[in-house]
Short mmCIF file of C-alpha atoms in Angstrom, two decimals:
data_model
loop_
_atom_site.label_atom_id
_atom_site.label_comp_id
_atom_site.label_asym_id
_atom_site.label_seq_id
_atom_site.Cartn_x
_atom_site.Cartn_y
_atom_site.Cartn_z
CA MET J 1 38.96 51.52 -73.30
CA LYS J 2 41.23 48.22 -72.39
CA ALA J 3 44.12 50.54 -72.12
CA ARG J 4 42.58 53.01 -70.04
CA LEU J 5 41.47 49.90 -67.70
CA GLU J 6 44.95 48.72 -67.68
CA HIS J 7 46.10 52.25 -66.35
CA MET J 8 43.57 52.16 -63.72
CA ARG J 9 44.67 48.96 -62.57
CA ALA J 10 48.28 49.97 -62.39
CA ILE J 11 47.37 53.11 -60.40
CA ALA J 12 45.58 50.99 -57.90
CA ALA J 13 48.20 48.44 -57.43
CA GLU J 14 50.70 51.09 -57.03
CA ALA J 15 48.63 52.77 -54.59
CA PHE J 16 48.18 49.59 -52.58
CA PHE J 17 52.12 48.87 -52.58
CA ILE J 18 52.71 52.51 -51.45
CA ALA J 19 49.93 52.12 -48.19
CA TRP J 20 51.75 48.62 -47.67
CA SER J 21 55.09 50.25 -47.59
CA GLN J 22 54.07 52.62 -45.04
CA PRO J 23 52.32 50.67 -42.34
CA VAL J 24 52.46 53.22 -39.67
CA VAL J 25 50.59 55.94 -41.61
CA SER J 26 48.24 53.26 -43.08
CA VAL J 27 47.14 51.88 -39.97
CA VAL J 28 46.88 55.61 -38.49
CA THR J 29 44.46 56.45 -41.50
CA VAL J 30 42.31 53.20 -41.19
CA LEU J 31 41.86 53.68 -37.40
CA MET J 32 40.63 57.30 -37.81
CA VAL J 33 38.09 56.41 -40.48
CA THR J 34 37.14 53.53 -38.38
CA GLY J 35 36.64 55.74 -35.31
CA MET J 36 34.56 58.13 -37.47
CA VAL J 37 32.56 55.37 -38.77
CA ALA J 38 31.93 53.82 -35.44
CA THR J 39 31.19 56.91 -33.46
CA VAL J 40 28.53 57.98 -35.98
CA LEU J 41 26.88 54.66 -36.16
CA LEU J 42 27.09 54.19 -32.19
CA THR J 43 25.72 57.68 -31.75
CA THR J 44 23.49 59.03 -34.47
CA GLY J 45 22.83 55.24 -35.71
CA ARG J 46 21.52 54.57 -32.19
CA THR J 47 19.24 57.49 -32.66
CA VAL J 48 18.38 56.46 -36.21
CA GLY J 49 17.67 52.92 -34.77
CA ALA J 50 15.49 54.51 -32.08
CA GLU J 51 13.77 56.70 -34.67
CA GLN J 52 12.92 53.66 -36.93
CA ALA J 53 11.62 51.60 -34.27
CA VAL J 54 9.16 54.42 -32.96
CA ILE J 55 8.10 55.12 -36.69
CA ALA J 56 7.54 51.48 -37.15
CA THR J 57 5.18 51.37 -34.03
CA ILE J 58 3.00 54.37 -35.22
CA ASP J 59 3.36 54.01 -38.96
CA ASP J 60 1.03 51.30 -39.97
CA ALA J 61 -2.06 51.13 -41.50
CA GLY J 62 -3.77 52.76 -38.23
CA THR J 63 -1.92 55.81 -38.79
CA ARG J 64 -2.89 56.25 -42.40
CA SER J 65 -6.59 55.38 -42.09
CA ILE J 66 -9.66 57.44 -42.66
CA THR J 67 -12.76 55.80 -41.25
CA VAL J 68 -16.18 56.90 -42.05
CA ARG J 69 -19.14 55.83 -40.13
CA ALA J 70 -22.80 56.06 -41.40
CA ASP J 71 -26.08 56.05 -39.61
CA PRO J 72 -28.92 53.98 -41.31
CA ASP J 73 -30.64 56.06 -44.25
CA SER J 74 -27.57 58.11 -44.57
CA GLY J 75 -27.50 56.89 -48.33
CA LEU J 76 -23.71 55.72 -48.16
CA THR J 77 -23.47 52.78 -50.46
CA ALA J 78 -20.66 50.53 -51.54
CA GLU J 79 -20.55 52.20 -54.91
CA VAL J 80 -18.25 54.67 -53.17
CA LEU J 81 -15.57 52.31 -53.76
CA ASP J 82 -16.12 52.70 -57.64
CA ARG J 83 -15.63 56.46 -57.31
CA LEU J 84 -12.39 55.95 -55.23
CA GLN J 85 -11.09 53.70 -57.91
CA GLY J 86 -7.85 54.87 -59.49
CA VAL J 87 -7.30 57.66 -57.13
CA GLU J 88 -3.70 58.58 -56.37
CA GLY J 89 -2.64 58.37 -52.81
CA ILE J 90 -5.16 55.50 -51.64
CA GLU J 91 -3.44 52.13 -50.75
CA TRP J 92 -6.71 50.23 -49.75
CA ALA J 93 -10.21 50.78 -49.22
CA ALA J 94 -13.03 48.59 -47.92
CA ALA J 95 -16.75 49.21 -47.32
CA PHE J 96 -18.79 47.18 -44.58
CA GLY J 97 -22.34 46.70 -44.28
CA THR J 98 -24.65 47.13 -41.02
CA ALA J 99 -23.55 44.41 -38.46
CA ARG J 100 -26.09 41.47 -38.33
CA ASP J 101 -26.10 39.06 -35.35
CA VAL J 102 -25.28 35.42 -36.26
CA THR J 103 -24.84 32.41 -33.99
CA ASN J 104 -23.13 29.22 -34.44
CA ALA J 105 -25.34 27.22 -36.84
CA ALA J 106 -25.01 24.23 -34.54
CA ILE J 107 -26.09 26.20 -31.45
CA PRO J 108 -29.06 28.51 -32.65
CA ASP J 109 -29.55 29.64 -29.02
CA GLY J 110 -25.81 30.25 -28.52
CA VAL J 111 -23.91 33.52 -28.19
CA LYS J 112 -24.54 36.11 -30.82
CA VAL J 113 -21.55 37.77 -32.89
CA PRO J 114 -21.99 40.53 -35.32
CA SER J 115 -21.18 39.84 -38.97
CA ARG J 116 -20.82 42.06 -41.86
CA LEU J 117 -20.97 42.11 -45.58
CA VAL J 118 -17.75 43.55 -46.98
CA TRP J 119 -16.98 45.08 -50.40
CA THR J 120 -13.20 45.62 -51.40
CA ASP J 121 -11.21 45.15 -54.61
CA ASP J 122 -8.35 43.68 -52.43
CA LEU J 123 -9.12 40.89 -49.64
CA SER J 124 -5.54 40.21 -48.82
CA PRO J 125 -5.36 42.80 -45.93
CA LEU J 126 -8.21 40.72 -44.31
CA GLY J 127 -6.11 37.38 -45.27
CA VAL J 128 -8.91 36.36 -47.39
CA PRO J 129 -8.08 34.58 -50.74
CA GLU J 130 -9.38 36.39 -53.98
CA GLU J 131 -11.08 33.06 -55.31
CA GLN J 132 -13.53 31.63 -53.19
CA PRO J 133 -15.62 28.50 -53.74
CA LEU J 134 -18.91 30.09 -52.78
CA THR J 135 -19.21 33.65 -53.62
CA ASP J 136 -21.52 35.94 -51.61
CA SER J 137 -22.12 33.12 -49.03
CA THR J 138 -18.82 32.22 -47.36
CA ALA J 139 -17.80 33.93 -44.22
CA TRP J 140 -14.67 34.41 -42.84
CA ILE J 141 -14.08 34.74 -39.23
CA SER J 142 -11.56 36.03 -36.92
CA PRO J 143 -10.02 34.38 -34.00
CA LEU J 144 -11.96 36.31 -31.22
CA ALA J 145 -15.27 35.32 -33.15
CA LEU J 146 -14.47 31.85 -33.11
CA GLN J 147 -14.00 31.99 -29.54
CA ARG J 148 -17.00 33.81 -28.77
CA LEU J 149 -18.91 31.14 -31.01
CA GLY J 150 -17.24 28.22 -29.09
CA LEU J 151 -15.63 26.97 -32.37
CA VAL J 152 -12.00 25.66 -32.24
CA ASP J 153 -11.39 25.48 -35.94
CA PRO J 154 -12.81 27.74 -38.62
CA VAL J 155 -15.28 25.17 -39.95
CA GLY J 156 -19.01 24.74 -39.73
CA GLY J 157 -21.48 27.55 -40.31
CA VAL J 158 -23.15 30.78 -38.81
CA ALA J 159 -26.94 31.54 -39.07
CA THR J 160 -28.78 35.06 -38.74
CA GLU J 161 -31.93 35.35 -36.98
CA THR J 162 -33.93 35.31 -40.05
CA GLY J 163 -32.59 31.85 -41.08
CA ALA J 164 -29.75 33.10 -43.44
CA SER J 165 -26.93 30.93 -43.17
CA PHE J 166 -23.10 31.19 -44.37
CA ALA J 167 -20.55 28.49 -44.59
CA ILE J 168 -17.13 29.34 -42.55
CA GLY J 169 -14.66 29.50 -45.35
CA GLY J 170 -11.45 30.18 -42.95
CA GLU J 171 -9.96 32.54 -40.35
CA THR J 172 -9.32 36.08 -41.27
CA GLN J 173 -6.61 38.30 -39.71
CA VAL J 174 -7.86 41.51 -38.47
CA PRO J 175 -5.55 44.66 -39.17
CA ASP J 176 -4.90 47.05 -36.40
CA ASN J 177 -6.94 49.66 -38.17
CA LEU J 178 -10.01 47.34 -38.09
CA VAL J 179 -9.77 46.18 -34.43
CA PHE J 180 -12.74 48.28 -33.76
CA LEU J 181 -14.88 46.04 -35.52
CA GLU J 182 -13.99 42.95 -33.36
CA PRO J 183 -15.27 40.45 -33.00
CA LEU J 184 -15.29 40.30 -36.67
CA ILE J 185 -17.05 38.05 -39.19
CA VAL J 186 -16.97 39.12 -42.93
CA VAL J 187 -19.03 37.86 -45.94
CA PRO J 188 -17.12 39.31 -49.07
CA GLN J 189 -19.54 40.35 -51.80
CA GLY J 190 -19.16 40.37 -55.45
CA THR J 191 -19.49 43.89 -57.53
CA THR J 192 -22.95 43.27 -58.54
CA SER J 193 -24.40 44.33 -55.30
CA ARG J 194 -22.88 47.64 -54.56
CA THR J 195 -25.92 49.48 -54.25
CA THR J 196 -26.47 48.20 -50.85
CA GLU J 197 -26.21 50.71 -47.81
CA ILE J 198 -23.02 50.05 -45.70
CA ALA J 199 -22.19 51.09 -42.13
CA VAL J 200 -18.51 51.86 -42.21
CA LEU J 201 -15.96 52.96 -45.10
CA VAL J 202 -12.37 52.24 -44.19
CA VAL J 203 -9.77 53.97 -46.58
CA VAL J 204 -6.03 53.68 -45.94
CA ALA J 205 -3.68 56.44 -47.50
CA GLU J 206 -0.22 55.41 -48.87
CA SER J 207 1.67 57.72 -46.51
CA PRO J 208 0.68 59.62 -43.24
CA GLU J 209 1.27 62.92 -45.04
CA LEU J 210 -1.60 62.28 -47.58
CA VAL J 211 -4.09 61.43 -44.65
CA ALA J 212 -5.47 65.24 -44.71
CA PRO J 213 -6.04 65.50 -48.68
CA VAL J 214 -7.17 61.91 -49.13
CA SER J 215 -9.81 62.61 -46.17
CA GLU J 216 -10.90 65.52 -48.07
CA LEU J 217 -11.30 63.88 -51.26
CA VAL J 218 -13.04 60.86 -49.58
CA GLN J 219 -15.68 63.32 -47.90
CA SER J 220 -16.29 65.00 -51.54
CA VAL J 221 -17.19 61.57 -53.17
CA LEU J 222 -19.38 59.85 -50.61
CA GLY J 223 -22.69 60.87 -52.38
CA VAL J 224 -24.80 60.82 -49.29
CA THR J 225 -28.42 61.84 -49.06
CA ASP J 226 -27.85 63.11 -45.39
CA PRO J 227 -24.54 64.24 -44.34
CA THR J 228 -25.29 64.85 -40.69
CA LYS J 229 -25.44 61.02 -40.55
CA VAL J 230 -22.03 60.69 -41.59
CA LYS J 231 -19.08 60.83 -39.28
CA ILE J 232 -15.26 60.82 -40.39
CA THR J 233 -12.48 60.11 -38.12
CA THR J 234 -8.77 60.19 -39.18
CA SER J 235 -5.39 59.65 -37.77
CA GLU J 236 -4.01 63.06 -38.79
CA ALA J 237 -2.95 63.80 -35.32
CA LEU J 238 -0.97 60.61 -35.11
CA ALA J 239 0.56 61.50 -38.49
CA ASN J 240 1.42 65.07 -37.32
CA LEU J 241 3.19 63.39 -34.21
CA ARG J 242 5.26 61.02 -36.38
CA ALA J 243 6.42 64.07 -38.43
CA ILE J 244 7.44 65.83 -34.98
CA VAL J 245 9.23 62.64 -33.98
CA GLN J 246 11.01 61.95 -37.26
CA GLY J 247 11.79 65.76 -37.74
CA GLN J 248 13.60 66.20 -34.05
CA LEU J 249 15.37 62.93 -34.10
CA GLY J 250 16.75 63.57 -37.73
CA SER J 251 17.78 66.97 -37.01
CA PHE J 252 20.02 65.88 -34.14
CA GLY J 253 21.51 63.01 -36.07
CA ARG J 254 22.30 65.43 -39.14
CA SER J 255 23.99 67.78 -36.88
CA LEU J 256 26.07 65.28 -35.07
CA VAL J 257 27.09 63.70 -38.14
CA ILE J 258 28.43 66.89 -39.84
CA VAL J 259 30.43 67.54 -36.60
CA ILE J 260 32.06 64.15 -36.32
CA PHE J 261 32.98 63.98 -40.27
CA ALA J 262 34.44 67.49 -40.46
CA LEU J 263 36.63 66.94 -37.54
CA THR J 264 37.89 63.62 -39.01
CA ALA J 265 38.31 65.17 -42.36
CA VAL J 266 40.67 67.62 -40.92
CA LEU J 267 42.65 65.09 -38.85
CA VAL J 268 42.85 62.89 -42.10
CA ALA J 269 44.16 65.94 -44.25
CA ALA J 270 46.63 66.81 -41.49
CA ILE J 271 48.11 63.47 -41.36
CA LEU J 272 48.32 63.17 -45.02
CA TYR J 273 49.84 66.57 -45.55
CA GLY J 274 52.33 65.45 -43.06
CA LEU J 275 52.87 62.36 -44.91
CA VAL J 276 53.60 64.40 -48.29
CA MET J 277 56.25 66.72 -46.57
CA MET J 278 58.08 63.33 -45.46
CA ARG J 279 57.90 61.90 -48.81
CA ARG J 280 58.56 65.26 -50.91
CA LYS J 281 61.76 63.65 -52.27
CA ASP J 282 59.98 60.71 -53.14
CA PHE J 283 57.56 62.62 -55.34
CA GLY J 284 60.31 64.74 -56.63
CA ARG J 285 61.82 61.73 -58.15
CA ARG J 286 58.49 60.40 -59.55
CA ARG J 287 58.30 64.01 -61.07
CA ALA J 288 61.67 64.05 -62.63
CA LEU J 289 61.19 60.26 -63.97
CA GLY J 290 58.10 61.91 -65.97
CA ALA J 291 55.16 61.22 -63.56
CA SER J 292 52.50 63.84 -64.30
CA GLN J 293 50.67 65.87 -61.68
CA ARG J 294 47.61 63.76 -62.10
CA LEU J 295 49.29 60.37 -61.74
CA ILE J 296 50.59 61.99 -58.30
CA VAL J 297 47.16 63.04 -57.24
CA GLY J 298 45.57 59.85 -58.43
CA LEU J 299 48.09 57.65 -56.56
CA LEU J 300 47.10 59.71 -53.22
CA LEU J 301 43.46 59.70 -53.57
CA THR J 302 43.18 56.08 -54.52
CA GLN J 303 45.42 55.21 -51.50
CA THR J 304 43.16 57.02 -49.40
CA ALA J 305 40.02 55.69 -50.69
CA THR J 306 41.35 52.18 -50.40
CA LEU J 307 42.58 52.78 -46.60
CA SER J 308 39.06 54.77 -45.95
CA LEU J 309 37.23 51.70 -47.31
CA ILE J 310 39.02 49.25 -45.08
CA GLY J 311 38.31 51.65 -42.17
CA ALA J 312 34.64 52.17 -43.05
CA ALA J 313 34.05 48.26 -43.18
CA ILE J 314 35.80 47.85 -39.72
CA GLY J 315 34.03 50.62 -38.10
CA SER J 316 30.59 49.48 -39.50
CA ALA J 317 31.37 45.84 -37.94
CA VAL J 318 32.21 47.40 -34.70
CA ALA J 319 29.21 49.37 -34.38
CA ALA J 320 26.83 46.74 -35.43
CA VAL J 321 28.38 44.55 -32.64
CA GLY J 322 28.29 47.26 -30.10
CA LEU J 323 24.72 47.93 -30.77
CA LEU J 324 23.86 44.24 -30.53
CA ILE J 325 25.53 43.96 -27.28
CA SER J 326 23.95 46.86 -25.77
CA ASN J 327 20.49 45.71 -27.30
CA ASP J 328 19.90 48.99 -29.19
CA PRO J 329 17.84 49.07 -32.24
CA LEU J 330 20.00 48.59 -35.54
CA PRO J 331 19.30 51.26 -38.18
CA GLU J 332 18.49 49.99 -41.68
CA PHE J 333 21.30 48.24 -43.74
CA SER J 334 20.92 51.24 -45.94
CA TYR J 335 22.23 53.53 -43.41
CA PHE J 336 25.32 51.47 -42.65
CA VAL J 337 26.08 51.68 -46.45
CA ALA J 338 25.31 55.45 -46.55
CA VAL J 339 27.56 56.26 -43.81
CA GLY J 340 30.56 54.02 -45.00
CA LEU J 341 30.18 55.54 -48.49
CA LEU J 342 30.18 59.15 -46.96
CA ALA J 343 33.23 58.18 -44.87
CA VAL J 344 34.91 57.06 -47.80
CA LEU J 345 34.26 60.37 -49.69
CA VAL J 346 35.15 62.49 -46.87
CA GLY J 347 38.59 60.71 -46.60
CA THR J 348 39.13 60.98 -50.10
CA LEU J 349 38.27 64.66 -50.46
CA ALA J 350 40.37 65.27 -47.38
CA ALA J 351 43.46 63.97 -49.03
CA LEU J 352 42.69 66.21 -52.30
CA VAL J 353 44.77 69.18 -50.88
CA PRO J 354 47.79 67.27 -49.74
CA ALA J 355 47.52 65.24 -53.08
CA ILE J 356 47.71 68.53 -55.09
CA ALA J 357 50.53 70.01 -53.02
CA ALA J 358 52.33 66.58 -53.61
CA SER J 359 51.88 66.94 -57.36
CA ARG J 360 53.25 70.59 -57.48
CA ARG J 361 56.80 69.78 -55.89
CA ASP J 362 59.43 70.95 -57.96
CA PRO J 363 61.59 68.14 -59.27
CA LEU J 364 64.54 70.26 -58.99
CA THR J 365 64.16 71.65 -55.80
CA GLU J 366 63.42 68.02 -54.02
CA LEU J 367 66.54 66.60 -55.75
CA ARG J 368 68.80 69.15 -55.21
CA VAL J 369 71.90 67.87 -52.88
CA PRO J 370 72.67 70.44 -50.13
#
């Protein structure tokens, strides 16, 4: 293994010195790859960045939500969460009770704001800590509800018309898919009271593509006594729009990348083939001195890969600066890496035919003196 590593290191060093001794050819190769990478990133990269920005706008929990609204006496209870546990494709689920008006405990005749009991196995999307000082009797309040109640800070308490009161534990953050519940005051409940009827069930699928099948599954496990009193709404139309946007932009980007890389590969191959013809006597001498065909191929491929790597790095940097200057959205870092690696691969493969041609030069023919 050590001998093999030494051999590979020697080939890499020799390839570097060959590239250094031919600055014109090396610079042209680097510029070719730089131009290829920069062109791809400034065209398809801009498209990919725009695509990712659009997808990020619509690909949130709202795109993946299934909302079940139940009228009173529908028979829908928080026990549905138990039936949804462990189901693949579901990221989050929560059940909300019937809205009950509450007022600021310090202002009994003040503005009324709806509050809801909430059951869920994960309170983090609501910004509520899992461990609470007073289970089932602590209310968490949204900024809009705070404003409606005339509270500056999330402290104090709220009271219902029947005299029940809840201490305010803190502020809750309302996700986009729960904005329809605003102004929101939630009182997290333990697992012992899941037989209570609920008014709203929100289920978030793991991906937009799973909205339709998860919606069918949710409908099948509701366990309601009167299906006519239950309405299910989904974001399937928005998910389909997402797929169309992603498909159209992605198809355009892939086609353009193929054209640019194919053209650059042809140009790199032509340059390297010309280099081989110019240096045929050098390759002939190497062959006469005992260099194997594999060694000649390895030298040229290593040289081209090194120059392509340099060009890919420069091209990526140039494209990133260009996109930042023009205020265009940058694609993800992984896209830069993928384009750079693809450029190195294309440049190396383009050098394969010239490298094989160089390795097959006949030493006697190349060293013959006219």
